[in-house]
Coordinates of C-alpha atoms in Angstrom, one line a residue:
M1 CA 0.0 0.0 0.0
E2 CA 2.9 2.3 0.5
L3 CA 3.6 2.2 -3.2
L4 CA 0.0 3.2 -4.0
E5 CA 0.2 6.1 -1.5
N6 CA 3.0 7.7 -3.6
Y7 CA 1.8 6.9 -7.1
R8 CA -1.3 7.3 -9.2
L9 CA -2.2 4.6 -11.6
V10 CA -3.0 5.3 -15.3
D11 CA -4.6 2.7 -17.5
L12 CA -2.6 2.6 -20.8
T13 CA -4.9 0.1 -22.6
V14 CA -7.8 0.0 -25.0
P15 CA -10.4 -2.7 -24.3
I16 CA -11.0 -6.0 -26.1
K17 CA -14.4 -5.6 -27.5
T18 CA -16.6 -6.7 -30.4
P19 CA -16.2 -4.0 -33.0
N20 CA -18.6 -2.7 -35.6
L21 CA -17.3 -4.7 -38.5
E22 CA -18.0 -1.8 -40.9
E23 CA -15.2 0.0 -39.1
M24 CA -12.6 -2.6 -40.2
D25 CA -11.2 -4.1 -43.4
P26 CA -12.7 -7.6 -43.6
K27 CA -9.2 -9.2 -43.7
L28 CA -8.3 -7.3 -40.5
A29 CA -11.7 -8.3 -38.9
T30 CA -10.9 -12.0 -39.2
S31 CA -7.6 -11.7 -37.4
L32 CA -8.0 -8.9 -35.0
A33 CA -11.7 -8.6 -34.1
A34 CA -13.2 -10.1 -31.0
E35 CA -16.4 -12.1 -30.9
I36 CA -17.8 -11.9 -27.3
E37 CA -20.9 -13.8 -26.2
Y38 CA -22.2 -12.4 -22.9
L39 CA -24.1 -14.9 -20.7
D40 CA -25.9 -13.5 -17.7
H41 CA -27.2 -15.1 -14.5
E42 CA -30.3 -16.4 -16.1
D43 CA -28.6 -17.7 -19.2
T44 CA -26.5 -20.1 -17.2
I45 CA -29.2 -21.6 -14.9
P46 CA -29.4 -24.9 -16.8
L47 CA -25.6 -25.2 -16.9
V48 CA -25.1 -24.4 -13.2
S49 CA -28.0 -26.5 -11.9
G50 CA -26.6 -29.4 -14.1
Y51 CA -23.2 -29.1 -12.5
F52 CA -24.6 -29.2 -9.0
G53 CA -27.4 -31.7 -9.7
C54 CA -30.0 -29.4 -8.2
R55 CA -33.2 -27.7 -9.3
P56 CA -33.0 -24.1 -10.6
E57 CA -34.9 -22.9 -7.5
D58 CA -32.2 -24.4 -5.3
L59 CA -29.7 -21.9 -6.6
H60 CA -29.2 -18.8 -4.5
G61 CA -31.6 -16.2 -5.8
G62 CA -32.5 -18.6 -8.6
C63 CA -29.4 -17.4 -10.4
G64 CA -26.6 -19.0 -12.2
W65 CA -23.4 -17.1 -12.8
A66 CA -22.3 -14.4 -15.3
T67 CA -19.7 -15.4 -17.8
E68 CA -18.4 -14.7 -21.3
R69 CA -17.3 -16.8 -24.2
V70 CA -14.6 -15.1 -26.3
R71 CA -13.2 -15.9 -29.8
T72 CA -10.4 -13.6 -30.7
S73 CA -6.7 -13.2 -31.6
T74 CA -3.8 -12.8 -29.3
H75 CA -3.2 -9.5 -31.2
A76 CA -6.6 -8.0 -30.4
G77 CA -6.8 -5.3 -27.8
T78 CA -3.7 -4.0 -26.0
H79 CA -1.1 -6.8 -26.4
V80 CA 2.6 -7.6 -26.2
D81 CA 4.3 -9.2 -29.2
A82 CA 7.0 -11.8 -28.7
P83 CA 10.0 -12.1 -31.0
W84 CA 8.3 -15.2 -32.5
H85 CA 5.7 -12.9 -34.1
Y86 CA 8.4 -11.2 -36.2
A87 CA 10.3 -14.2 -37.5
P88 CA 11.4 -17.8 -36.6
A89 CA 14.8 -16.5 -35.6
S90 CA 15.7 -13.4 -33.7
G91 CA 19.3 -12.1 -33.1
G92 CA 20.7 -15.3 -34.6
K93 CA 18.8 -17.6 -32.2
P94 CA 15.4 -19.3 -32.3
S95 CA 12.8 -16.6 -31.5
R96 CA 11.3 -16.6 -28.1
R97 CA 7.6 -17.2 -27.6
I98 CA 5.6 -14.9 -25.2
D99 CA 5.9 -17.4 -22.3
E100 CA 9.7 -17.6 -22.8
C101 CA 10.4 -13.8 -22.6
P102 CA 12.0 -12.6 -19.3
L103 CA 9.5 -11.0 -16.9
E104 CA 12.2 -8.4 -16.2
W105 CA 11.5 -6.8 -19.6
Y106 CA 8.0 -5.9 -18.7
F107 CA 8.4 -3.5 -15.8
G108 CA 10.6 -0.4 -16.1
R109 CA 11.0 3.3 -16.5
G110 CA 8.5 4.8 -18.9
V111 CA 9.5 7.3 -21.6
V112 CA 7.0 8.8 -24.0
L113 CA 8.2 10.2 -27.3
N114 CA 5.7 12.7 -28.7
M115 CA 5.2 12.0 -32.5
T116 CA 1.8 13.6 -32.8
H117 CA 3.1 15.7 -35.6
K118 CA 3.4 12.7 -37.8
K119 CA 0.7 12.2 -40.4
S120 CA -1.0 8.9 -41.4
G121 CA 1.3 6.8 -43.5
E122 CA 4.5 8.7 -42.4
T123 CA 7.2 6.9 -40.6
V124 CA 9.2 7.9 -37.5
S125 CA 12.9 8.2 -38.4
A126 CA 15.9 7.6 -36.1
Q127 CA 16.5 11.3 -36.2
D128 CA 12.9 11.9 -35.1
V129 CA 13.7 9.7 -32.0
K130 CA 17.0 11.5 -31.3
D131 CA 15.3 14.9 -31.6
A132 CA 12.5 13.8 -29.2
L133 CA 15.1 12.5 -26.7
A134 CA 17.1 15.7 -26.9
A135 CA 14.0 17.8 -26.2
L136 CA 13.4 15.7 -23.1
D137 CA 17.1 15.8 -22.1
Y138 CA 16.9 12.0 -21.7
T139 CA 19.3 9.2 -22.6
L140 CA 17.8 5.7 -23.1
S141 CA 19.2 2.7 -21.3
Y142 CA 18.4 -0.9 -20.4
G143 CA 15.1 -1.1 -18.5
D144 CA 13.4 1.7 -20.3
I145 CA 10.0 1.1 -21.9
V146 CA 9.7 3.5 -24.8
C147 CA 6.2 4.6 -25.8
I148 CA 5.6 6.3 -29.1
R149 CA 2.6 8.7 -28.9
Y150 CA 0.6 9.5 -32.0
D151 CA -2.8 9.9 -30.2
T152 CA -4.3 7.3 -32.5
D153 CA -6.2 5.9 -29.6
K154 CA -8.4 8.9 -29.7
T155 CA -10.1 7.4 -32.8
F156 CA -10.6 4.0 -31.2
G157 CA -14.0 2.6 -32.3
T158 CA -13.9 4.3 -35.7
A159 CA -12.6 3.2 -39.2
A160 CA -9.9 5.8 -38.9
Y161 CA -8.3 3.9 -36.0
W162 CA -7.5 1.0 -38.2
G163 CA -6.4 2.8 -41.4
E164 CA -5.1 6.2 -40.5
H165 CA -1.9 6.3 -38.4
P166 CA 1.9 6.7 -38.7
G167 CA 4.4 4.0 -38.1
L168 CA 7.9 3.4 -37.0
S169 CA 10.7 2.9 -39.5
A170 CA 13.1 0.1 -39.2
E171 CA 16.0 2.5 -38.5
A172 CA 14.1 4.1 -35.6
V173 CA 13.4 0.7 -34.1
R174 CA 17.1 -0.3 -34.4
F175 CA 18.3 2.9 -32.9
I176 CA 16.1 2.5 -29.9
L177 CA 17.1 -1.1 -29.4
D178 CA 20.8 -0.3 -29.8
Q179 CA 20.4 1.7 -26.6
G180 CA 19.6 -1.5 -24.7
V181 CA 15.8 -1.1 -24.7
K182 CA 13.8 -4.3 -24.6
V183 CA 10.2 -3.0 -25.0
I184 CA 8.8 -0.4 -27.3
G185 CA 5.1 0.5 -27.4
V186 CA 2.8 2.4 -29.7
D187 CA -0.7 3.8 -29.3
S188 CA -1.7 2.7 -32.8
P189 CA -3.2 -0.7 -33.9
G190 CA 0.1 -1.6 -35.6
F191 CA 3.8 -1.0 -35.2
D192 CA 4.1 -0.2 -38.9
I193 CA 2.1 2.1 -41.1
P194 CA -1.3 0.7 -42.2
F195 CA -1.2 -2.2 -44.6
A196 CA -3.1 -0.3 -47.4
K197 CA -0.5 2.5 -47.3
T198 CA 2.4 0.0 -47.3
K199 CA 0.7 -1.7 -50.3
A200 CA 0.5 1.6 -52.2
K201 CA 4.1 2.5 -51.5
F202 CA 5.3 -0.9 -52.6
A203 CA 3.3 -0.7 -55.8
D204 CA 5.2 2.5 -56.6
S205 CA 8.6 1.5 -55.6
H206 CA 8.8 -2.4 -55.5
D207 CA 11.2 -1.9 -52.6
N208 CA 10.6 -4.9 -50.3
S209 CA 12.5 -3.3 -47.5
I210 CA 9.4 -1.3 -46.6
L211 CA 7.3 -4.4 -46.1
W212 CA 6.5 -4.7 -42.4
E213 CA 9.8 -2.9 -41.9
A214 CA 9.4 -2.0 -38.2
H215 CA 8.4 -5.6 -37.2
C216 CA 11.1 -7.1 -39.3
A217 CA 13.8 -5.2 -37.3
G218 CA 13.0 -7.9 -34.8
I219 CA 14.8 -10.4 -36.9
D220 CA 18.1 -8.9 -35.6
Y221 CA 17.0 -8.1 -32.1
D222 CA 15.5 -10.1 -29.2
Y223 CA 12.8 -7.8 -27.9
S224 CA 9.1 -7.2 -27.4
H225 CA 6.8 -4.5 -28.5
I226 CA 3.3 -3.4 -27.4
E227 CA 0.5 -2.4 -29.8
K228 CA -2.8 -0.6 -29.1
L229 CA -1.7 1.5 -26.1
G230 CA -3.9 4.3 -24.9
N231 CA -3.9 7.4 -22.8
L232 CA -0.3 8.4 -23.4
D233 CA -1.4 12.0 -23.2
K234 CA -2.3 11.4 -19.5
V235 CA 1.2 10.6 -18.3
P236 CA 4.4 12.6 -18.1
E237 CA 7.0 12.1 -20.8
K238 CA 9.5 10.7 -18.2
G239 CA 9.9 10.1 -14.5
F240 CA 7.3 7.3 -14.2
Y241 CA 7.1 3.5 -14.4
I242 CA 5.2 1.1 -16.6
S243 CA 4.0 -2.5 -15.9
C244 CA 3.1 -4.5 -19.1
F245 CA 3.3 -8.1 -18.1
P246 CA 1.7 -10.3 -20.7
V247 CA -0.8 -13.1 -19.9
N248 CA 1.1 -16.4 -19.7
L249 CA -0.1 -17.9 -23.0
Y250 CA 1.8 -21.1 -23.8
Q251 CA 4.0 -20.8 -26.9
G252 CA 2.1 -17.7 -28.1
S253 CA 3.3 -15.1 -30.6
A254 CA 1.7 -12.5 -28.4
S255 CA -0.6 -12.1 -25.4
W256 CA -2.8 -9.5 -23.9
S257 CA -1.7 -7.1 -21.2
R258 CA -3.3 -4.6 -18.8
V259 CA -0.6 -2.0 -19.2
V260 CA -0.5 0.4 -16.3
A261 CA 1.6 3.5 -15.6
F262 CA 2.8 4.3 -12.1
V263 CA 3.0 8.1 -12.0
P264 CA 4.4 9.9 -8.9
K265 CA 1.5 11.9 -7.4
D266 CA 3.5 15.1 -7.5
Q267 CA 3.5 14.9 -11.3

């Protein structure tokens, strides 16, 4: 409790929810949407009374229990990606699955780099990162959890959320990781620019280096990143801590996380 007396907690997540499928590209919907069936206390009466071998009226208040059935992806909602998501090998070794990544990665000093000036389809360069760090008078090091703020979460629940956001360049990811960082987060649905914008750029250039470039930087680095953060505008740019432990999903490429910022109450 002493910890909570000195810090305020800020939720940095967006919820896992059933979206309006008109908001999403159908291909995205099949992989990133959640189908949630909500069962209330009345719905489960036959199930619960069957478990206990009793009559419905024997149940307290004549009620079963509330529960939900969920069909979704490990990449829905705010989630942490494991190196296995990027490629079968990372840093010259077999890529770690989410349950194999060190827990030490997922609690550390929070750093928010403001990239709200970036437009949809634009990429954050290594120089952009250096300039943001210089403005903060901050030097990255091992244990830092770097969050890239676009404010894309403000459009959550609309079509723009899925198709209109900036992304990281491979060079920006490499620069951050070269400082010893093990976790990078973004408040957009993807680490890269939207698929449709990448497709258009590739059609013009046929340069395959731009295909999933930020993710593919993980081929050379053993690290995790977080997608679909929220509320980065509600925390300071430095001087706080982040907890982003992923759910222990066996051999997963990713898992969901309730990402929380611990902000000193005097900030």
